[in-house]
């Protein structure tokens, strides 16, 4: 049988109104996909609301996803953009989150798909699409609820435009006691060759070096990756100052943050990649770098009825 290209889903038009932007969209029990008239596309699993694919208009994948990543809900996805909430790593000394698994429950929970909206300003060439996902104490599974018994709701929005991908999180405290949390957008960016990578935008910033006894250091110059790297930066420049990943001197990604004060830079390198059962191929560490926007040094306190919003925009 010959594989025919799928026909774009034409959205209904109403006489008198301009035609709706044409976004190709699918939604089933496990994932949501969308693509723009200009060719860019995204794929999001309901498990963890994990973005597992972001392709540019030429169909080239921008996110790294392990060949051995579990996509069936049995384990957090190794790759894409897992969402870390309400704890980064583990926090044995922080009573409220001490019982939670590494990186919390958001990446292991099944999210609800709340809907999509698309918009255009001048025509199909600038159509964008936003997908909204929800997780709350009402939909959280019993086990996670028993480990973190707060009343909350989260809306996570993934917006694709021809120029960039944005992910934003809004956490609301619907309960009667303050909530303390950490949050991180754990983005695995796909690159060609780690030895040619430079990360700029974090010069003069203080960081915690997790591979050197959590010592505090100050970045001098651009970051290059020559071994296992696991650092929590608190950027010296504001969130709108981009963190740029360059390959062979050419900027390949730029990450701008909104209300996310920290940036984690992670590459497991050879030995750690070997030790992770779901990391394939084993030399895949040469093809990825995690630039993770979040708020993970200390805790964000959310009073009853308050909401926190944080976002990142990645341009390629
Ligand atoms: O293996 P995971 O639980 O997905 O964590 C993967 C990595 O996430 C972050 O980048 C942390 O800083 C690392 O210490 C951790 O190894």
mmCIF file of C-alpha atoms and ligand atoms in Angstrom:
data_model
loop_
_atom_site.group_PDB
_atom_site.id
_atom_site.type_symbol
_atom_site.label_atom_id
_atom_site.label_comp_id
_atom_site.label_asym_id
_atom_site.label_seq_id
_atom_site.Cartn_x
_atom_site.Cartn_y
_atom_site.Cartn_z
ATOM 1 C CA UNK A 1 0.000 0.000 0.000
ATOM 2 C CA UNK A 2 1.272 3.433 -0.866
ATOM 3 C CA UNK A 3 1.497 5.831 2.071
ATOM 4 C CA UNK A 4 -0.360 8.939 1.122
ATOM 5 C CA UNK A 5 0.425 12.227 2.832
ATOM 6 C CA UNK A 6 -2.322 13.049 5.299
ATOM 7 C CA UNK A 7 -4.749 15.699 4.167
ATOM 8 C CA UNK A 8 -4.765 18.677 6.537
ATOM 9 C CA UNK A 9 -7.943 18.914 8.590
ATOM 10 C CA UNK A 10 -9.712 21.980 7.244
ATOM 11 C CA UNK A 11 -11.490 23.748 10.102
ATOM 12 C CA UNK A 12 -15.052 24.807 9.499
ATOM 13 C CA UNK A 13 -15.546 28.243 8.021
ATOM 14 C CA UNK A 14 -18.499 30.492 8.698
ATOM 15 C CA UNK A 15 -19.781 32.624 5.805
ATOM 16 C CA UNK A 16 -18.716 36.218 6.327
ATOM 17 C CA UNK A 17 -15.846 35.305 8.635
ATOM 18 C CA UNK A 18 -12.288 34.855 7.397
ATOM 19 C CA UNK A 19 -11.244 31.195 7.061
ATOM 20 C CA UNK A 20 -9.912 29.717 10.298
ATOM 21 C CA UNK A 21 -6.214 28.990 10.470
ATOM 22 C CA UNK A 22 -5.515 25.455 9.364
ATOM 23 C CA UNK A 23 -3.881 23.514 12.093
ATOM 24 C CA UNK A 24 -3.536 19.784 11.657
ATOM 25 C CA UNK A 25 -4.546 18.243 14.949
ATOM 26 C CA UNK A 26 -5.010 14.781 16.443
ATOM 27 C CA UNK A 27 -5.997 13.720 19.937
ATOM 28 C CA UNK A 28 -6.384 10.229 21.273
ATOM 29 C CA UNK A 29 -6.273 8.498 24.592
ATOM 30 C CA UNK A 30 -2.541 8.891 24.987
ATOM 31 C CA UNK A 31 -1.271 11.843 22.981
ATOM 32 C CA UNK A 32 -2.036 15.114 21.245
ATOM 33 C CA UNK A 33 -0.340 16.273 18.065
ATOM 34 C CA UNK A 34 -0.555 19.529 16.155
ATOM 35 C CA UNK A 35 1.142 20.939 13.090
ATOM 36 C CA UNK A 36 1.078 24.374 11.536
ATOM 37 C CA UNK A 37 0.381 25.283 7.905
ATOM 38 C CA UNK A 38 4.071 26.259 7.726
ATOM 39 C CA UNK A 39 5.098 22.685 8.634
ATOM 40 C CA UNK A 40 6.253 22.865 12.271
ATOM 41 C CA UNK A 41 4.794 20.218 14.581
ATOM 42 C CA UNK A 42 4.588 19.049 18.176
ATOM 43 C CA UNK A 43 3.583 15.881 19.940
ATOM 44 C CA UNK A 44 2.596 15.778 23.619
ATOM 45 C CA UNK A 45 1.929 12.691 25.726
ATOM 46 C CA UNK A 46 -0.886 12.900 28.263
ATOM 47 C CA UNK A 47 1.480 10.992 30.522
ATOM 48 C CA UNK A 48 3.367 13.784 32.245
ATOM 49 C CA UNK A 49 2.105 16.292 29.649
ATOM 50 C CA UNK A 50 5.531 15.493 28.225
ATOM 51 C CA UNK A 51 6.360 17.197 24.949
ATOM 52 C CA UNK A 52 8.116 14.368 23.099
ATOM 53 C CA UNK A 53 8.602 15.976 19.701
ATOM 54 C CA UNK A 54 9.093 19.433 18.276
ATOM 55 C CA UNK A 55 9.915 19.523 14.582
ATOM 56 C CA UNK A 56 10.810 22.536 12.529
ATOM 57 C CA UNK A 57 9.265 23.307 9.144
ATOM 58 C CA UNK A 58 11.731 20.975 7.420
ATOM 59 C CA UNK A 59 10.601 18.085 9.603
ATOM 60 C CA UNK A 60 13.841 18.145 11.597
ATOM 61 C CA UNK A 61 13.464 17.087 15.216
ATOM 62 C CA UNK A 62 14.637 19.671 17.765
ATOM 63 C CA UNK A 63 14.206 17.656 20.965
ATOM 64 C CA UNK A 64 16.259 14.661 21.989
ATOM 65 C CA UNK A 65 14.293 11.537 22.912
ATOM 66 C CA UNK A 66 15.987 8.331 23.986
ATOM 67 C CA UNK A 67 15.381 5.307 21.760
ATOM 68 C CA UNK A 68 14.637 3.412 24.989
ATOM 69 C CA UNK A 69 12.308 6.042 26.472
ATOM 70 C CA UNK A 70 9.157 4.498 27.932
ATOM 71 C CA UNK A 71 6.152 6.153 26.348
ATOM 72 C CA UNK A 72 3.572 3.833 27.888
ATOM 73 C CA UNK A 73 3.269 5.513 31.274
ATOM 74 C CA UNK A 74 5.484 3.023 33.092
ATOM 75 C CA UNK A 75 8.345 5.489 33.735
ATOM 76 C CA UNK A 76 9.069 9.188 33.299
ATOM 77 C CA UNK A 77 10.043 9.890 29.698
ATOM 78 C CA UNK A 78 13.788 10.047 29.029
ATOM 79 C CA UNK A 79 13.842 12.991 26.660
ATOM 80 C CA UNK A 80 11.551 15.684 25.311
ATOM 81 C CA UNK A 81 10.358 18.081 28.011
ATOM 82 C CA UNK A 82 9.454 16.312 31.249
ATOM 83 C CA UNK A 83 7.903 18.583 33.829
ATOM 84 C CA UNK A 84 9.520 18.605 37.257
ATOM 85 C CA UNK A 85 7.047 19.475 40.065
ATOM 86 C CA UNK A 86 6.771 19.948 43.054
ATOM 87 C CA UNK A 87 10.361 18.955 43.921
ATOM 88 C CA UNK A 88 13.617 19.044 41.980
ATOM 89 C CA UNK A 89 15.605 15.883 42.688
ATOM 90 C CA UNK A 90 14.672 14.692 46.149
ATOM 91 C CA UNK A 91 14.415 16.789 49.291
ATOM 92 C CA UNK A 92 14.761 14.556 52.353
ATOM 93 C CA UNK A 93 14.996 17.624 54.606
ATOM 94 C CA UNK A 94 11.914 19.373 53.264
ATOM 95 C CA UNK A 95 9.015 17.836 55.173
ATOM 96 C CA UNK A 96 6.308 18.654 52.629
ATOM 97 C CA UNK A 97 8.036 16.927 49.700
ATOM 98 C CA UNK A 98 10.345 14.476 51.450
ATOM 99 C CA UNK A 99 8.218 11.458 50.545
ATOM 100 C CA UNK A 100 8.005 12.224 46.846
ATOM 101 C CA UNK A 101 9.995 10.402 44.181
ATOM 102 C CA UNK A 102 12.850 12.110 42.303
ATOM 103 C CA UNK A 103 11.534 15.200 40.459
ATOM 104 C CA UNK A 104 8.046 14.862 41.958
ATOM 105 C CA UNK A 105 4.870 13.462 40.455
ATOM 106 C CA UNK A 106 3.978 15.741 37.527
ATOM 107 C CA UNK A 107 6.083 13.828 35.013
ATOM 108 C CA UNK A 108 4.538 10.521 36.130
ATOM 109 C CA UNK A 109 0.924 11.650 36.252
ATOM 110 C CA UNK A 110 -1.710 11.405 33.610
ATOM 111 C CA UNK A 111 -2.821 14.892 32.608
ATOM 112 C CA UNK A 112 -6.119 15.927 31.120
ATOM 113 C CA UNK A 113 -6.165 17.544 27.718
ATOM 114 C CA UNK A 114 -8.159 20.745 28.186
ATOM 115 C CA UNK A 115 -8.301 21.886 24.572
ATOM 116 C CA UNK A 116 -6.530 23.689 21.799
ATOM 117 C CA UNK A 117 -6.715 27.187 20.430
ATOM 118 C CA UNK A 118 -5.160 28.497 17.281
ATOM 119 C CA UNK A 119 -4.630 32.005 16.065
ATOM 120 C CA UNK A 120 -3.125 33.950 13.227
ATOM 121 C CA UNK A 121 -2.444 37.623 12.795
ATOM 122 C CA UNK A 122 -1.587 38.130 9.147
ATOM 123 C CA UNK A 123 -2.283 34.747 7.534
ATOM 124 C CA UNK A 124 -1.360 31.066 7.520
ATOM 125 C CA UNK A 125 2.330 31.957 7.582
ATOM 126 C CA UNK A 126 2.019 33.076 11.186
ATOM 127 C CA UNK A 127 -0.580 30.659 12.503
ATOM 128 C CA UNK A 128 0.164 29.363 15.975
ATOM 129 C CA UNK A 129 -1.447 26.740 18.169
ATOM 130 C CA UNK A 130 -1.728 26.382 21.925
ATOM 131 C CA UNK A 131 -2.481 23.090 23.667
ATOM 132 C CA UNK A 132 -3.628 23.201 27.294
ATOM 133 C CA UNK A 133 -3.222 20.403 29.818
ATOM 134 C CA UNK A 134 -4.501 20.182 33.376
ATOM 135 C CA UNK A 135 -3.535 18.380 36.551
ATOM 136 C CA UNK A 136 -5.113 19.004 39.933
ATOM 137 C CA UNK A 137 -5.607 17.444 43.324
ATOM 138 C CA UNK A 138 -8.970 16.274 41.967
ATOM 139 C CA UNK A 139 -7.391 14.294 39.110
ATOM 140 C CA UNK A 140 -4.123 13.227 40.756
ATOM 141 C CA UNK A 141 -3.850 9.519 41.511
ATOM 142 C CA UNK A 142 -4.390 8.384 45.083
ATOM 143 C CA UNK A 143 -0.778 7.426 45.686
ATOM 144 C CA UNK A 144 0.623 10.842 44.718
ATOM 145 C CA UNK A 145 -2.178 12.528 46.638
ATOM 146 C CA UNK A 146 -1.290 10.629 49.780
ATOM 147 C CA UNK A 147 2.355 11.744 49.475
ATOM 148 C CA UNK A 148 1.510 15.379 48.760
ATOM 149 C CA UNK A 149 -1.914 16.152 50.221
ATOM 150 C CA UNK A 150 -2.362 19.718 48.957
ATOM 151 C CA UNK A 151 -5.284 21.213 47.067
ATOM 152 C CA UNK A 152 -3.984 22.669 43.833
ATOM 153 C CA UNK A 153 -4.564 22.997 40.130
ATOM 154 C CA UNK A 154 -2.048 23.353 37.322
ATOM 155 C CA UNK A 155 -2.557 24.455 33.759
ATOM 156 C CA UNK A 156 0.349 23.675 31.456
ATOM 157 C CA UNK A 157 0.239 25.268 28.015
ATOM 158 C CA UNK A 158 2.373 24.306 25.042
ATOM 159 C CA UNK A 159 2.380 26.897 22.279
ATOM 160 C CA UNK A 160 3.890 26.331 18.859
ATOM 161 C CA UNK A 161 4.525 29.197 16.469
ATOM 162 C CA UNK A 162 6.580 29.208 13.259
ATOM 163 C CA UNK A 163 9.381 30.873 15.254
ATOM 164 C CA UNK A 164 9.409 29.072 18.576
ATOM 165 C CA UNK A 165 8.021 26.689 21.159
ATOM 166 C CA UNK A 166 6.780 28.029 24.505
ATOM 167 C CA UNK A 167 5.760 26.057 27.529
ATOM 168 C CA UNK A 168 4.145 27.773 30.470
ATOM 169 C CA UNK A 169 2.878 26.574 33.800
ATOM 170 C CA UNK A 170 0.322 28.163 36.094
ATOM 171 C CA UNK A 171 0.054 26.649 39.560
ATOM 172 C CA UNK A 172 -2.864 27.719 41.762
ATOM 173 C CA UNK A 173 -3.209 27.039 45.460
ATOM 174 C CA UNK A 174 -6.869 26.078 45.897
ATOM 175 C CA UNK A 175 -6.416 24.995 49.495
ATOM 176 C CA UNK A 176 -6.209 26.687 52.858
ATOM 177 C CA UNK A 177 -2.549 26.267 53.698
ATOM 178 C CA UNK A 178 0.528 27.639 51.923
ATOM 179 C CA UNK A 179 2.225 25.390 49.358
ATOM 180 C CA UNK A 180 6.001 25.266 48.919
ATOM 181 C CA UNK A 181 7.218 23.891 45.620
ATOM 182 C CA UNK A 182 9.947 23.797 43.011
ATOM 183 C CA UNK A 183 9.309 23.614 39.275
ATOM 184 C CA UNK A 184 11.492 22.920 36.246
ATOM 185 C CA UNK A 185 10.997 22.489 32.510
ATOM 186 C CA UNK A 186 13.526 19.723 31.893
ATOM 187 C CA UNK A 187 14.165 20.319 28.179
ATOM 188 C CA UNK A 188 16.380 17.877 26.267
ATOM 189 C CA UNK A 189 17.654 19.802 23.230
ATOM 190 C CA UNK A 190 18.895 17.836 20.245
ATOM 191 C CA UNK A 191 22.320 18.812 18.983
ATOM 192 C CA UNK A 192 24.767 17.350 16.479
ATOM 193 C CA UNK A 193 27.962 17.174 18.464
ATOM 194 C CA UNK A 194 28.436 18.000 22.136
ATOM 195 C CA UNK A 195 32.130 18.747 21.555
ATOM 196 C CA UNK A 196 31.147 21.730 19.397
ATOM 197 C CA UNK A 197 28.647 23.199 21.854
ATOM 198 C CA UNK A 198 28.963 26.466 23.737
ATOM 199 C CA UNK A 199 26.330 27.808 26.099
ATOM 200 C CA UNK A 200 26.341 31.560 26.607
ATOM 201 C CA UNK A 201 24.203 33.896 28.678
ATOM 202 C CA UNK A 202 25.314 32.463 32.022
ATOM 203 C CA UNK A 203 28.645 34.270 32.273
ATOM 204 C CA UNK A 204 29.451 35.557 35.775
ATOM 205 C CA UNK A 205 26.525 33.580 37.172
ATOM 206 C CA UNK A 206 26.712 31.667 40.403
ATOM 207 C CA UNK A 207 26.055 27.942 40.187
ATOM 208 C CA UNK A 208 25.898 24.843 42.322
ATOM 209 C CA UNK A 209 28.084 22.151 40.857
ATOM 210 C CA UNK A 210 26.243 18.898 41.559
ATOM 211 C CA UNK A 211 29.158 16.814 40.285
ATOM 212 C CA UNK A 212 31.598 18.530 42.652
ATOM 213 C CA UNK A 213 30.040 18.018 46.089
ATOM 214 C CA UNK A 214 27.389 20.700 45.438
ATOM 215 C CA UNK A 215 30.015 23.420 45.759
ATOM 216 C CA UNK A 216 29.124 26.960 44.778
ATOM 217 C CA UNK A 217 31.106 28.425 41.874
ATOM 218 C CA UNK A 218 30.981 31.337 39.464
ATOM 219 C CA UNK A 219 30.877 30.790 35.712
ATOM 220 C CA UNK A 220 33.624 32.471 33.785
ATOM 221 C CA UNK A 221 33.072 32.733 30.045
ATOM 222 C CA UNK A 222 30.977 30.412 27.896
ATOM 223 C CA UNK A 223 30.138 26.888 29.060
ATOM 224 C CA UNK A 224 31.631 23.977 27.153
ATOM 225 C CA UNK A 225 30.841 20.354 27.969
ATOM 226 C CA UNK A 226 33.767 17.961 28.324
ATOM 227 C CA UNK A 227 32.458 15.541 30.949
ATOM 228 C CA UNK A 228 29.472 14.890 33.198
ATOM 229 C CA UNK A 229 27.844 18.261 33.814
ATOM 230 C CA UNK A 230 25.069 18.921 36.316
ATOM 231 C CA UNK A 231 24.830 22.536 37.397
ATOM 232 C CA UNK A 232 22.145 24.738 38.853
ATOM 233 C CA UNK A 233 22.734 28.298 37.690
ATOM 234 C CA UNK A 234 21.148 31.393 39.083
ATOM 235 C CA UNK A 235 21.735 33.655 36.102
ATOM 236 C CA UNK A 236 23.361 36.985 36.801
ATOM 237 C CA UNK A 237 21.312 38.587 34.044
ATOM 238 C CA UNK A 238 17.502 38.732 34.117
ATOM 239 C CA UNK A 239 15.181 36.049 32.740
ATOM 240 C CA UNK A 240 14.594 37.808 29.451
ATOM 241 C CA UNK A 241 18.324 37.632 28.736
ATOM 242 C CA UNK A 242 18.555 34.522 26.543
ATOM 243 C CA UNK A 243 20.600 31.447 27.280
ATOM 244 C CA UNK A 244 22.027 30.569 23.874
ATOM 245 C CA UNK A 245 23.285 27.175 22.697
ATOM 246 C CA UNK A 246 25.731 27.521 19.817
ATOM 247 C CA UNK A 247 27.189 24.726 17.766
ATOM 248 C CA UNK A 248 30.397 25.359 15.867
ATOM 249 C CA UNK A 249 29.948 29.061 16.536
ATOM 250 C CA UNK A 250 26.396 29.212 15.174
ATOM 251 C CA UNK A 251 23.461 29.888 17.532
ATOM 252 C CA UNK A 252 21.122 26.882 17.373
ATOM 253 C CA UNK A 253 18.782 27.526 20.327
ATOM 254 C CA UNK A 254 17.886 30.487 22.424
ATOM 255 C CA UNK A 255 15.934 30.047 25.657
ATOM 256 C CA UNK A 256 14.147 32.998 27.230
ATOM 257 C CA UNK A 257 12.546 32.593 30.651
ATOM 258 C CA UNK A 258 9.638 34.300 32.300
ATOM 259 C CA UNK A 259 9.529 34.217 36.100
ATOM 260 C CA UNK A 260 11.807 31.171 36.243
ATOM 261 C CA UNK A 261 14.920 32.299 38.054
ATOM 262 C CA UNK A 262 17.202 29.288 37.635
ATOM 263 C CA UNK A 263 18.718 27.328 34.771
ATOM 264 C CA UNK A 264 20.005 23.770 35.079
ATOM 265 C CA UNK A 265 22.592 22.619 32.555
ATOM 266 C CA UNK A 266 22.868 18.826 32.375
ATOM 267 C CA UNK A 267 24.711 16.286 30.296
ATOM 268 C CA UNK A 268 25.212 12.807 31.785
ATOM 269 C CA UNK A 269 28.270 12.003 29.667
ATOM 270 C CA UNK A 270 29.405 8.452 29.005
ATOM 271 C CA UNK A 271 29.419 6.718 32.378
ATOM 272 C CA UNK A 272 26.112 8.042 33.643
ATOM 273 C CA UNK A 273 24.452 7.365 30.269
ATOM 274 C CA UNK A 274 25.700 3.766 30.565
ATOM 275 C CA UNK A 275 24.059 3.478 33.970
ATOM 276 C CA UNK A 276 20.624 4.633 32.797
ATOM 277 C CA UNK A 277 18.613 1.718 31.438
ATOM 278 C CA UNK A 278 16.348 4.005 29.413
ATOM 279 C CA UNK A 279 19.171 6.004 27.799
ATOM 280 C CA UNK A 280 19.780 4.807 24.235
ATOM 281 C CA UNK A 281 21.869 4.854 22.213
ATOM 282 C CA UNK A 282 24.559 4.888 24.874
ATOM 283 C CA UNK A 283 26.553 7.507 22.967
ATOM 284 C CA UNK A 284 23.373 9.611 22.704
ATOM 285 C CA UNK A 285 24.867 11.991 25.270
ATOM 286 C CA UNK A 286 26.825 13.460 22.360
ATOM 287 C CA UNK A 287 23.543 14.458 20.733
ATOM 288 C CA UNK A 288 21.796 16.191 23.617
ATOM 289 C CA UNK A 289 22.084 18.941 26.139
ATOM 290 C CA UNK A 290 19.522 19.765 28.779
ATOM 291 C CA UNK A 291 18.879 23.451 29.343
ATOM 292 C CA UNK A 292 16.254 23.460 32.067
ATOM 293 C CA UNK A 293 14.445 26.639 33.048
ATOM 294 C CA UNK A 294 12.975 26.528 36.524
ATOM 295 C CA UNK A 295 12.770 27.722 40.064
ATOM 296 C CA UNK A 296 14.678 25.128 42.052
ATOM 297 C CA UNK A 297 17.031 26.901 44.453
ATOM 298 C CA UNK A 298 15.009 27.281 47.591
ATOM 299 C CA UNK A 299 11.225 27.078 47.542
ATOM 300 C CA UNK A 300 8.449 29.103 46.007
ATOM 301 C CA UNK A 301 5.685 29.741 48.526
ATOM 302 C CA UNK A 302 2.161 30.016 47.243
ATOM 303 C CA UNK A 303 -0.415 31.362 49.676
ATOM 304 C CA UNK A 304 -4.032 30.192 49.537
ATOM 305 C CA UNK A 305 -5.788 31.462 46.377
ATOM 306 C CA UNK A 306 -2.500 32.664 44.889
ATOM 307 C CA UNK A 307 -1.189 31.547 41.523
ATOM 308 C CA UNK A 308 2.336 31.219 40.199
ATOM 309 C CA UNK A 309 3.135 31.472 36.514
ATOM 310 C CA UNK A 310 6.428 30.593 34.849
ATOM 311 C CA UNK A 311 7.354 30.030 31.217
ATOM 312 C CA UNK A 312 10.104 29.413 28.721
ATOM 313 C CA UNK A 313 10.316 30.188 25.030
ATOM 314 C CA UNK A 314 12.780 28.240 22.907
ATOM 315 C CA UNK A 315 13.675 29.568 19.469
ATOM 316 C CA UNK A 316 15.720 27.600 17.014
HETATM 317 O O1 LIG B 1 17.147 10.582 35.782
HETATM 318 P P1 LIG B 1 16.191 11.708 36.079
HETATM 319 O O2 LIG B 1 15.421 11.511 37.343
HETATM 320 O O3 LIG B 1 15.281 11.972 34.906
HETATM 321 O O4 LIG B 1 17.058 13.012 36.280
HETATM 322 C C1 LIG B 1 17.892 13.482 35.274
HETATM 323 C C2 LIG B 1 18.678 14.694 35.744
HETATM 324 O O5 LIG B 1 17.779 15.752 35.995
HETATM 325 C C3 LIG B 1 18.386 17.023 36.346
HETATM 326 O O6 LIG B 1 19.058 17.555 35.265
HETATM 327 C C4 LIG B 1 19.280 16.884 37.548
HETATM 328 O O7 LIG B 1 20.028 18.059 37.780
HETATM 329 C C5 LIG B 1 20.211 15.706 37.414
HETATM 330 O O8 LIG B 1 20.882 15.513 38.636
HETATM 331 C C6 LIG B 1 19.458 14.447 37.016
HETATM 332 O O9 LIG B 1 20.375 13.385 36.850
#
